[in-house]
Coordinates of C-alpha atoms in Angstrom, one line a residue:
M1 CA 23.9 28.6 -18.8
G2 CA 23.5 29.0 -15.2
I3 CA 21.2 31.6 -13.9
K4 CA 21.7 31.3 -10.1
T5 CA 24.7 32.6 -8.3
Y6 CA 25.8 30.3 -5.5
N7 CA 27.6 31.1 -2.3
Y8 CA 29.9 28.1 -1.9
N9 CA 31.4 29.2 1.5
N10 CA 29.4 26.6 3.6
T11 CA 30.0 23.9 1.1
V12 CA 33.7 24.5 0.9
T13 CA 34.1 24.7 4.7
K14 CA 32.4 21.3 5.1
L15 CA 34.6 19.9 2.4
I16 CA 37.7 21.1 3.9
N17 CA 36.8 19.9 7.4
L18 CA 36.4 16.4 5.9
Y19 CA 40.1 16.2 5.1
N20 CA 41.6 18.0 8.2
K21 CA 44.7 18.9 6.1
K22 CA 47.2 21.5 6.5
G23 CA 47.2 24.3 3.9
R24 CA 43.5 24.9 4.2
T25 CA 43.7 28.3 2.5
D26 CA 45.0 26.6 -0.6
L27 CA 42.6 23.9 -0.6
E28 CA 39.7 26.2 0.0
K29 CA 40.8 28.3 -3.1
K30 CA 40.9 25.1 -5.2
F31 CA 37.4 23.9 -4.2
I32 CA 35.9 27.5 -5.0
E33 CA 37.5 27.5 -8.4
I34 CA 36.4 24.1 -9.3
L35 CA 32.8 24.9 -8.1
N36 CA 32.8 28.0 -10.1
V37 CA 34.1 26.4 -13.2
V38 CA 31.4 23.6 -12.9
E39 CA 28.7 26.2 -12.6
Q40 CA 29.7 28.0 -15.7
E41 CA 29.6 24.8 -17.7
L42 CA 26.3 23.4 -16.6
S43 CA 22.8 23.7 -18.1
C44 CA 19.9 25.4 -16.4
S45 CA 17.6 22.6 -15.5
A46 CA 17.8 19.1 -14.2
H47 CA 21.9 19.0 -14.4
S48 CA 22.2 22.3 -12.5
M49 CA 24.5 23.1 -9.4
D50 CA 21.4 21.9 -7.4
H51 CA 21.8 18.5 -8.8
I52 CA 25.7 18.6 -8.3
L53 CA 25.4 19.6 -4.6
R54 CA 22.6 17.0 -3.9
V55 CA 24.7 14.3 -5.5
H56 CA 27.7 15.4 -3.5
K57 CA 25.6 15.3 -0.2
L58 CA 24.4 11.9 -1.1
C59 CA 28.0 10.8 -1.8
L60 CA 28.9 11.7 1.7
Y61 CA 25.9 10.1 3.2
L62 CA 26.5 6.8 1.5
S63 CA 30.3 6.9 2.4
K64 CA 29.4 6.7 6.0
Y65 CA 28.2 3.0 5.4
E66 CA 31.4 2.0 3.3
E67 CA 35.0 1.4 4.4
N68 CA 38.2 2.8 3.1
V69 CA 36.6 5.7 1.1
D70 CA 38.8 8.5 -0.1
K71 CA 36.5 11.4 0.5
E72 CA 38.7 13.9 -1.4
I73 CA 38.5 11.6 -4.6
L74 CA 34.7 11.1 -3.9
S75 CA 34.1 14.9 -3.5
L76 CA 36.0 16.0 -6.6
S77 CA 34.2 13.3 -8.7
A78 CA 30.8 14.3 -7.4
L79 CA 31.5 18.1 -8.1
L80 CA 32.9 17.4 -11.7
H81 CA 30.8 14.3 -12.7
D82 CA 28.4 16.3 -15.1
I83 CA 30.6 19.0 -16.2
A84 CA 30.3 18.0 -19.9
R85 CA 26.5 17.4 -19.7
F86 CA 25.5 20.7 -21.5
K87 CA 27.8 19.9 -24.2
E88 CA 26.2 16.5 -24.8
D89 CA 22.7 17.9 -24.5
S90 CA 23.4 20.7 -27.0
D91 CA 25.2 18.4 -29.4
S92 CA 22.8 17.8 -32.4
T93 CA 24.9 14.9 -33.8
R94 CA 24.4 12.9 -30.5
S95 CA 28.0 11.9 -30.6
I96 CA 29.3 13.4 -27.4
K97 CA 29.3 11.2 -24.3
H98 CA 29.4 13.6 -21.2
E99 CA 31.0 10.8 -19.2
V100 CA 33.9 10.6 -21.6
L101 CA 34.4 14.3 -22.3
G102 CA 33.8 15.0 -18.7
G103 CA 36.9 13.1 -17.7
V104 CA 38.9 14.9 -20.2
M105 CA 37.6 18.3 -18.9
A106 CA 38.1 17.1 -15.3
E107 CA 41.8 16.1 -16.0
K108 CA 42.6 19.6 -17.3
I109 CA 40.9 21.3 -14.4
L110 CA 42.7 19.2 -11.8
Y111 CA 46.0 19.3 -13.5
E112 CA 45.8 23.1 -13.6
R113 CA 45.3 23.1 -9.8
N114 CA 48.3 20.8 -9.1
Y115 CA 46.5 17.5 -8.2
D116 CA 48.8 14.5 -8.9
R117 CA 48.4 12.0 -11.5
E118 CA 47.0 9.2 -9.3
K119 CA 44.2 11.4 -8.0
I120 CA 43.4 12.7 -11.4
D121 CA 43.1 9.2 -12.8
K122 CA 40.9 8.0 -10.0
V123 CA 38.5 11.1 -10.4
K124 CA 38.4 10.2 -14.2
H125 CA 37.6 6.7 -13.5
C126 CA 34.6 7.8 -11.2
I127 CA 33.2 10.2 -13.9
L128 CA 33.7 7.6 -16.7
C129 CA 31.7 5.1 -14.9
H130 CA 28.9 7.2 -13.3
R131 CA 26.5 6.8 -16.3
Y132 CA 23.5 4.4 -16.3
R133 CA 23.5 4.0 -20.2
S134 CA 27.3 2.9 -20.3
D135 CA 29.2 -0.3 -20.4
N136 CA 31.9 1.1 -18.1
K137 CA 31.7 -0.5 -14.7
P138 CA 32.6 1.2 -11.5
E139 CA 35.7 -0.7 -9.9
T140 CA 36.5 1.5 -6.9
V141 CA 34.5 2.2 -3.9
E142 CA 34.4 5.9 -4.7
A143 CA 33.1 5.1 -8.4
K144 CA 30.4 2.9 -6.9
I145 CA 29.2 5.5 -4.4
L146 CA 29.1 8.3 -7.1
F147 CA 27.1 5.9 -9.4
D148 CA 24.6 5.2 -6.7
A149 CA 24.3 8.8 -5.4
D150 CA 23.7 10.0 -9.1
K151 CA 21.0 7.4 -9.6
L152 CA 19.2 8.2 -6.3
D153 CA 18.8 11.8 -7.4
A154 CA 17.0 10.3 -10.6
I155 CA 14.2 8.6 -8.5
G156 CA 11.6 9.6 -6.0
A157 CA 10.0 12.9 -5.9
I158 CA 13.1 14.7 -6.8
G159 CA 13.6 12.4 -9.8
I160 CA 10.1 13.1 -11.1
A161 CA 10.6 16.8 -10.7
R162 CA 13.9 16.7 -12.5
A163 CA 12.5 14.5 -15.3
Y164 CA 9.7 16.9 -16.0
M165 CA 12.1 19.7 -16.0
L166 CA 13.9 18.3 -18.8
A167 CA 10.6 17.2 -20.4
G168 CA 9.6 20.8 -20.7
E169 CA 12.9 21.9 -21.9
F170 CA 12.6 19.5 -24.9
G171 CA 8.9 20.0 -25.5
Q172 CA 8.1 16.3 -24.5
S173 CA 4.5 14.9 -24.0
I174 CA 3.4 14.5 -20.4
Y175 CA 2.6 10.8 -21.2
L176 CA 3.3 8.5 -24.0
N177 CA 0.5 5.9 -24.4
I178 CA 2.6 3.2 -26.2
S179 CA 4.3 0.0 -25.1
P180 CA 8.0 0.2 -24.1
E181 CA 8.8 -2.2 -26.9
Q182 CA 7.2 0.0 -29.5
Y183 CA 8.9 3.1 -28.1
K184 CA 12.4 1.5 -28.2
L185 CA 11.9 0.6 -31.9
N186 CA 11.0 4.2 -32.7
N187 CA 13.4 6.2 -30.4
I188 CA 16.1 4.2 -29.0
M189 CA 19.5 3.7 -30.7
E190 CA 21.4 0.5 -30.8
N191 CA 23.7 1.7 -28.1
G192 CA 20.8 2.4 -25.7
R193 CA 20.8 6.3 -26.1
I194 CA 17.8 8.3 -27.0
K195 CA 17.6 9.4 -30.7
D196 CA 15.3 12.3 -30.2
F197 CA 14.7 13.8 -26.8
G198 CA 11.7 15.7 -28.1
K199 CA 10.0 12.3 -28.7
H200 CA 10.9 11.1 -25.3
S201 CA 8.7 11.2 -22.2
V202 CA 9.1 10.8 -18.5
N203 CA 6.8 7.7 -18.2
M204 CA 9.1 6.0 -20.9
E205 CA 12.1 7.1 -18.9
Y206 CA 10.5 5.4 -15.9
E207 CA 9.6 2.1 -17.8
L208 CA 12.9 1.7 -19.6
K209 CA 15.3 2.9 -16.8
L210 CA 14.2 4.3 -13.5
K211 CA 11.9 1.5 -12.3
N212 CA 14.8 -1.1 -12.4
I213 CA 17.6 1.3 -11.3
N214 CA 18.0 -0.4 -7.9
K215 CA 19.2 -3.6 -9.7
R216 CA 22.1 -1.6 -10.8
L217 CA 23.1 0.0 -7.4
H218 CA 26.2 -1.2 -5.7
T219 CA 25.9 0.0 -2.0
E220 CA 23.5 -1.6 0.5
K221 CA 22.5 1.8 1.8
A222 CA 21.6 3.2 -1.7
K223 CA 19.6 0.1 -2.3
E224 CA 17.7 0.7 1.0
V225 CA 17.0 4.3 0.0
S226 CA 15.9 3.5 -3.5
R227 CA 13.1 1.1 -2.3
K228 CA 10.9 4.0 -0.8
R229 CA 11.7 6.3 -3.7
L230 CA 10.6 3.6 -6.3
I231 CA 7.4 2.8 -4.5
F232 CA 6.6 6.6 -4.6
M233 CA 7.3 6.6 -8.3
E234 CA 5.2 3.6 -9.1
N235 CA 2.2 5.1 -7.4
F236 CA 2.7 8.4 -9.2
F237 CA 2.9 6.8 -12.7
D238 CA -0.1 4.6 -11.9
E239 CA -2.1 7.6 -11.0
L240 CA -0.9 9.6 -14.0
R241 CA -1.8 6.8 -16.3
N242 CA -5.5 6.6 -14.9
E243 CA -5.7 10.5 -15.1
V244 CA -4.5 10.6 -18.7
I245 CA -6.2 7.5 -20.1
K246 CA -9.6 7.3 -18.4

């Protein structure tokens, strides 16, 4: 799984300073343990610790523009939201949903570190609702922020880079020159999930999901950030289409 070895001292220090709590040594130990567990569970490419830490940073940024945000719940949710992603990606049956299994895994991790039931349930809700291709809707401000932060990391230049990391991992074509409607008939299941990632492509991900992602965002600041990133993506795929087809 993970190739990098991360030094989490700066991240943990920032987290602890957010909460201004007593018992900082115990809190520091918990965060380091959680970060290490997450790193061991993640895949090597687009859903790596780099993604987790970017999403966490985006969560804290978006939280500045919202009221009554529990930053501890938000941080824990951001750090744990993709903990089951590798298990989903390596599941040949396509039956695992990482947002569901991730909640179960997070519950065990937090329970073992003496988090109370209320906090665990709030984190589980955030994780369950962070997925785009899901019917679970965020109900808390923390869940809405996590959803938005995760989606912002899927668009713009960083989104394109991540998407092509996954494309290379699954041997996808650089560009599929078919209509989104035809593609959906060929490679999208009734629940909206992709049948075969090897037959997917980044431009289809853009056409079916990413270009409309701002319509699903919850916070005004995330919508503002998304506009610039989506313009960049539109220009990129227009140019890619021209270079591939002409």
